mmCIF file of C-alpha atoms in Angstrom:
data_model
loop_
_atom_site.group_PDB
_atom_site.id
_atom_site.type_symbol
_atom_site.label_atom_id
_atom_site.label_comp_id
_atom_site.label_asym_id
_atom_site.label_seq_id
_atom_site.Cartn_x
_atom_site.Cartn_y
_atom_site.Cartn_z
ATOM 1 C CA UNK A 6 7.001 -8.020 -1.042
ATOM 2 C CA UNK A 7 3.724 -9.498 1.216
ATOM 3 C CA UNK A 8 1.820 -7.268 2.890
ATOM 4 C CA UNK A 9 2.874 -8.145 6.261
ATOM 5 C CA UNK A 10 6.683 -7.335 5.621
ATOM 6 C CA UNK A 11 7.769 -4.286 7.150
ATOM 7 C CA UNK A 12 10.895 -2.508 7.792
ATOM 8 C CA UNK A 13 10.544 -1.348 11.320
ATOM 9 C CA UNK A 14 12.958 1.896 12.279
ATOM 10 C CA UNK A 15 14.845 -1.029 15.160
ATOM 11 C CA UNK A 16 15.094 -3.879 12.690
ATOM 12 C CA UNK A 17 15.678 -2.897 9.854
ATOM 13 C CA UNK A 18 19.385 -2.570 9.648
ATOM 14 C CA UNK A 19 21.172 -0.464 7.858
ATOM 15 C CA UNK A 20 18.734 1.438 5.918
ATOM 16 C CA UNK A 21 17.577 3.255 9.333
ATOM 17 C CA UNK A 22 20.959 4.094 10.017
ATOM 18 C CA UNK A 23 22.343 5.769 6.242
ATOM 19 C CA UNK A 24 22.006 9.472 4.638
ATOM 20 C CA UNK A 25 18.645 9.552 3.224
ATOM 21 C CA UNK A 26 18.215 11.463 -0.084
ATOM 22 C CA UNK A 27 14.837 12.031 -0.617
ATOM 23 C CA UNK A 28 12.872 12.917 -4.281
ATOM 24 C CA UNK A 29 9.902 15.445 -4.576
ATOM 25 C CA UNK A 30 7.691 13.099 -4.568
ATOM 26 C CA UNK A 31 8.878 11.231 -1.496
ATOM 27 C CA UNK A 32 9.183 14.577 0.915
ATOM 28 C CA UNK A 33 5.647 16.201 -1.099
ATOM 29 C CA UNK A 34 4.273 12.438 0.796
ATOM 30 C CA UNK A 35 5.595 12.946 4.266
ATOM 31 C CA UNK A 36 4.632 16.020 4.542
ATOM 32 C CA UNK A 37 1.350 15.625 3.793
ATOM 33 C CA UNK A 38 1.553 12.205 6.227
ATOM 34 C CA UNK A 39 2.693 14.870 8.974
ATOM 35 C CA UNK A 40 -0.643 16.504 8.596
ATOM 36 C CA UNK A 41 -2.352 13.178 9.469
ATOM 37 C CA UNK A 42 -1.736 10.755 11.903
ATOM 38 C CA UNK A 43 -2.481 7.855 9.759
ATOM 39 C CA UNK A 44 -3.662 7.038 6.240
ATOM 40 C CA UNK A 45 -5.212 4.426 4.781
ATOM 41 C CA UNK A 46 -3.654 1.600 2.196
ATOM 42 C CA UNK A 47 -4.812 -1.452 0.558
ATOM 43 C CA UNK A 48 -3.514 -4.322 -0.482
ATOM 44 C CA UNK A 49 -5.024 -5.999 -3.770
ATOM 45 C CA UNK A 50 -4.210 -10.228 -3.272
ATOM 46 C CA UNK A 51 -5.378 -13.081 -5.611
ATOM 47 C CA UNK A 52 -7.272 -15.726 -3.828
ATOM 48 C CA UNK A 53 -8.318 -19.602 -4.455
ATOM 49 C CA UNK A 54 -11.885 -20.583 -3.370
ATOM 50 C CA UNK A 55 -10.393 -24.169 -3.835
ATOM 51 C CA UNK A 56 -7.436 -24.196 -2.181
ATOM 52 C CA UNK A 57 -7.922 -21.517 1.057
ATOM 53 C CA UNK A 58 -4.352 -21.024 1.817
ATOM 54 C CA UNK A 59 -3.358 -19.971 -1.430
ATOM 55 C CA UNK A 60 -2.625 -16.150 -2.194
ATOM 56 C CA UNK A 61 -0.664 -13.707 -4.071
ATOM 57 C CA UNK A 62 -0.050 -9.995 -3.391
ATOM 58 C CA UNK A 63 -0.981 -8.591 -7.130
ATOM 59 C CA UNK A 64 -0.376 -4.972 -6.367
ATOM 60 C CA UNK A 65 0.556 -3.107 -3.252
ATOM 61 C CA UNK A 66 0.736 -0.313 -1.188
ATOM 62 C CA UNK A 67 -2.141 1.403 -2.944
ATOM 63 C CA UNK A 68 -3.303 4.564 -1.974
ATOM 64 C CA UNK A 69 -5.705 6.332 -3.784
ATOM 65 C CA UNK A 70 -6.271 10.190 -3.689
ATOM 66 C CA UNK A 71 -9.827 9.504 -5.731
ATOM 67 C CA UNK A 72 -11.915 6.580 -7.236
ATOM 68 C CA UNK A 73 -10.273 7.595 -10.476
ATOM 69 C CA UNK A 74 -7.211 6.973 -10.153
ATOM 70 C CA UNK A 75 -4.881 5.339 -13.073
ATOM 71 C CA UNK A 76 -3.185 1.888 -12.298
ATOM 72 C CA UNK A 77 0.294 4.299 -13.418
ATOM 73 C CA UNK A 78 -0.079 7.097 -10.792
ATOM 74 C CA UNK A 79 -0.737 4.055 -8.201
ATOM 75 C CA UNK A 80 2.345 2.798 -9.072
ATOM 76 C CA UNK A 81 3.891 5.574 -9.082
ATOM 77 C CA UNK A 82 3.133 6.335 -5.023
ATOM 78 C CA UNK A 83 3.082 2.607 -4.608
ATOM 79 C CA UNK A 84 6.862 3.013 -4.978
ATOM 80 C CA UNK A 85 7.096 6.071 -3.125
ATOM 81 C CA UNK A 86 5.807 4.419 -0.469
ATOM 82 C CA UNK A 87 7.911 1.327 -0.457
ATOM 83 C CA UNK A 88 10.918 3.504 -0.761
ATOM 84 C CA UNK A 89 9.665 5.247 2.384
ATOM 85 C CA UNK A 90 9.062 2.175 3.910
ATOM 86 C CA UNK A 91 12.733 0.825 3.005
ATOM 87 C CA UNK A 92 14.769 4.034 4.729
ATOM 88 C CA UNK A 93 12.570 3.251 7.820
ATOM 89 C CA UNK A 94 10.367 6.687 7.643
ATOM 90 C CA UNK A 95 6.907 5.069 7.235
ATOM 91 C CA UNK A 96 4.660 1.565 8.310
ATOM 92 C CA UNK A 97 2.778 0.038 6.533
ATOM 93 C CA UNK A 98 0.943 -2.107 8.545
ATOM 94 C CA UNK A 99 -2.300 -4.461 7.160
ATOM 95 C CA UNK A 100 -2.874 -5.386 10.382
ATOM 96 C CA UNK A 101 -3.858 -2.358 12.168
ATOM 97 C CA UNK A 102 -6.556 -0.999 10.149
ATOM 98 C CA UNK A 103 -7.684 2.533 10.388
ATOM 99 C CA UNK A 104 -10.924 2.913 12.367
ATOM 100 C CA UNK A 105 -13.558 4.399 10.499
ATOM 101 C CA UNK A 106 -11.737 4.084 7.073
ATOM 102 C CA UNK A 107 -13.228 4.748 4.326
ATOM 103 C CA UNK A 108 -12.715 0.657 2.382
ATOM 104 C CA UNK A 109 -15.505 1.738 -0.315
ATOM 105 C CA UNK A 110 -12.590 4.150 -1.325
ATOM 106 C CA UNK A 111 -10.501 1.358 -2.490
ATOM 107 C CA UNK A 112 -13.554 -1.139 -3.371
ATOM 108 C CA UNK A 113 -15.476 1.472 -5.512
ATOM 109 C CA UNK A 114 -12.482 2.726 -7.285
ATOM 110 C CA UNK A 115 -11.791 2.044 -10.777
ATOM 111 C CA UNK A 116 -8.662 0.128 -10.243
ATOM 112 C CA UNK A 117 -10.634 -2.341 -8.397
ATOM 113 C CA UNK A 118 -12.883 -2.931 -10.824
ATOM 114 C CA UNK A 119 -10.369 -3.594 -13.307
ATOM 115 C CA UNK A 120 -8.637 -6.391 -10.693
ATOM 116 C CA UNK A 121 -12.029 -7.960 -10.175
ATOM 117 C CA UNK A 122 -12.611 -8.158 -14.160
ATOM 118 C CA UNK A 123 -9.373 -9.340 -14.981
ATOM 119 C CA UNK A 124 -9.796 -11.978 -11.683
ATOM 120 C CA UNK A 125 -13.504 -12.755 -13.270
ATOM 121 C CA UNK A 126 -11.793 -13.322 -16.796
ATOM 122 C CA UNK A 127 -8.450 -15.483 -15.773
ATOM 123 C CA UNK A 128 -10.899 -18.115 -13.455
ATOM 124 C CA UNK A 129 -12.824 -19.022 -16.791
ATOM 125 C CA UNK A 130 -9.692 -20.330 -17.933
ATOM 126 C CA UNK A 131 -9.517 -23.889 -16.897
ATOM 127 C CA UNK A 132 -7.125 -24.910 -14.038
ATOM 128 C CA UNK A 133 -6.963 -21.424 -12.950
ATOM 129 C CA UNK A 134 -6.131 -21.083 -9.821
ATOM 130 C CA UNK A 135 -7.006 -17.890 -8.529
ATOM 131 C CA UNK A 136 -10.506 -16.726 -8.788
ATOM 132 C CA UNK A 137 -11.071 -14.455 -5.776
ATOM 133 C CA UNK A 138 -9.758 -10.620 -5.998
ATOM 134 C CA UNK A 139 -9.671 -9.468 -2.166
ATOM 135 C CA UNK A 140 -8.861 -6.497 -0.675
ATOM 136 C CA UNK A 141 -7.181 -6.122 2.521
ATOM 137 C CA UNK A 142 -6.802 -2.425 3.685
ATOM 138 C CA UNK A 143 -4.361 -1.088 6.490
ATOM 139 C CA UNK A 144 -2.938 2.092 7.228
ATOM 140 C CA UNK A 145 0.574 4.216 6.826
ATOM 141 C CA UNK A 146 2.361 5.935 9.846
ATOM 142 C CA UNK A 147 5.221 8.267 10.283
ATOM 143 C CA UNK A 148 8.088 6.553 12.013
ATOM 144 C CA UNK A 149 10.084 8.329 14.771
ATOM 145 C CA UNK A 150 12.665 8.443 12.009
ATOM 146 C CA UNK A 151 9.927 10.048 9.788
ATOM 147 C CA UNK A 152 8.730 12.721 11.912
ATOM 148 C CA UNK A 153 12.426 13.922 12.517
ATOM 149 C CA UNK A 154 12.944 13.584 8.557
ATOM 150 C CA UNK A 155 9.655 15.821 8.442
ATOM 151 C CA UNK A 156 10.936 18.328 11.040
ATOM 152 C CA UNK A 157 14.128 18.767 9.469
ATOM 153 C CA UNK A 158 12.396 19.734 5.729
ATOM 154 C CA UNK A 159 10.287 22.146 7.518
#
């Protein structure tokens, strides 16, 4: 998945229209996304200095709830996410960012780090194409579809 696709509650077909069933995880997330307008995301992408147009998404949504946080619990509400994303309750959208968002959050963290060590390590290897770990940050939403969802858990 890029960044920039989305599942939008009027175009995404069927998956707006179905019975959701929800895990813990997935309604403990929208409700705490009912408490705030919008959160922030990032996307972690692989770069080229040498070749501008070339890019890979290496690990998105991320949200972080600290600096600390373990590449496993990322993935872990990096999926959540996606699967609220997919049933048409959430956006993820890269390009709206958040104004005033905190992007040291995401470029201080630990997971970061890692990304730009292991980016560091793989461009010493000859012919390596990617040698630039970016960050682009966005923010999540609550669809229409989402805020009903939320309403009818409460």
């Amino acid at each position: 998945m890029s960044c920039h696709d989305h599942c939008h509650s009027n175009s995404c077909g069927e998956c707006c229209h179905s019975e959701i069933t929800l895990t813990e995880h997935e309604r403990d997330f929208l409700a705490r996304l009912a408490q705030a307008p919008f959160l922030p995301v990032a996307c972690f992408r692989l770069k080229s200095s040498h070749t501008p147009h070339a890019h890979l998404v290496a690990l998105a949504p991320v949200f972080l709830d600290s600096r600390e946080d373990s590449m496993e619990s990322v993935k872990q509400t990096g999926a959540v996410l996606t699967s609220l994303e997919t049933y048409g309750l959430i956006t993820i959208d890269y390009d709206e960012p958040l104004q005033n968002a905190d992007e040291g959050l995401f470029r201080q963290s630990k997971l970061f780090a890692y990304f730009e060590e292991t980016v560091r390590a793989g461009s010493r290897v000859p012919g390596f194409l990617f040698d630039v770990a970016a960050l682009e940050v966005g923010s999540l939403a609550l669809t229409g579809r989402g805020q009903d969802v939320v309403d009818q858990l409460s």
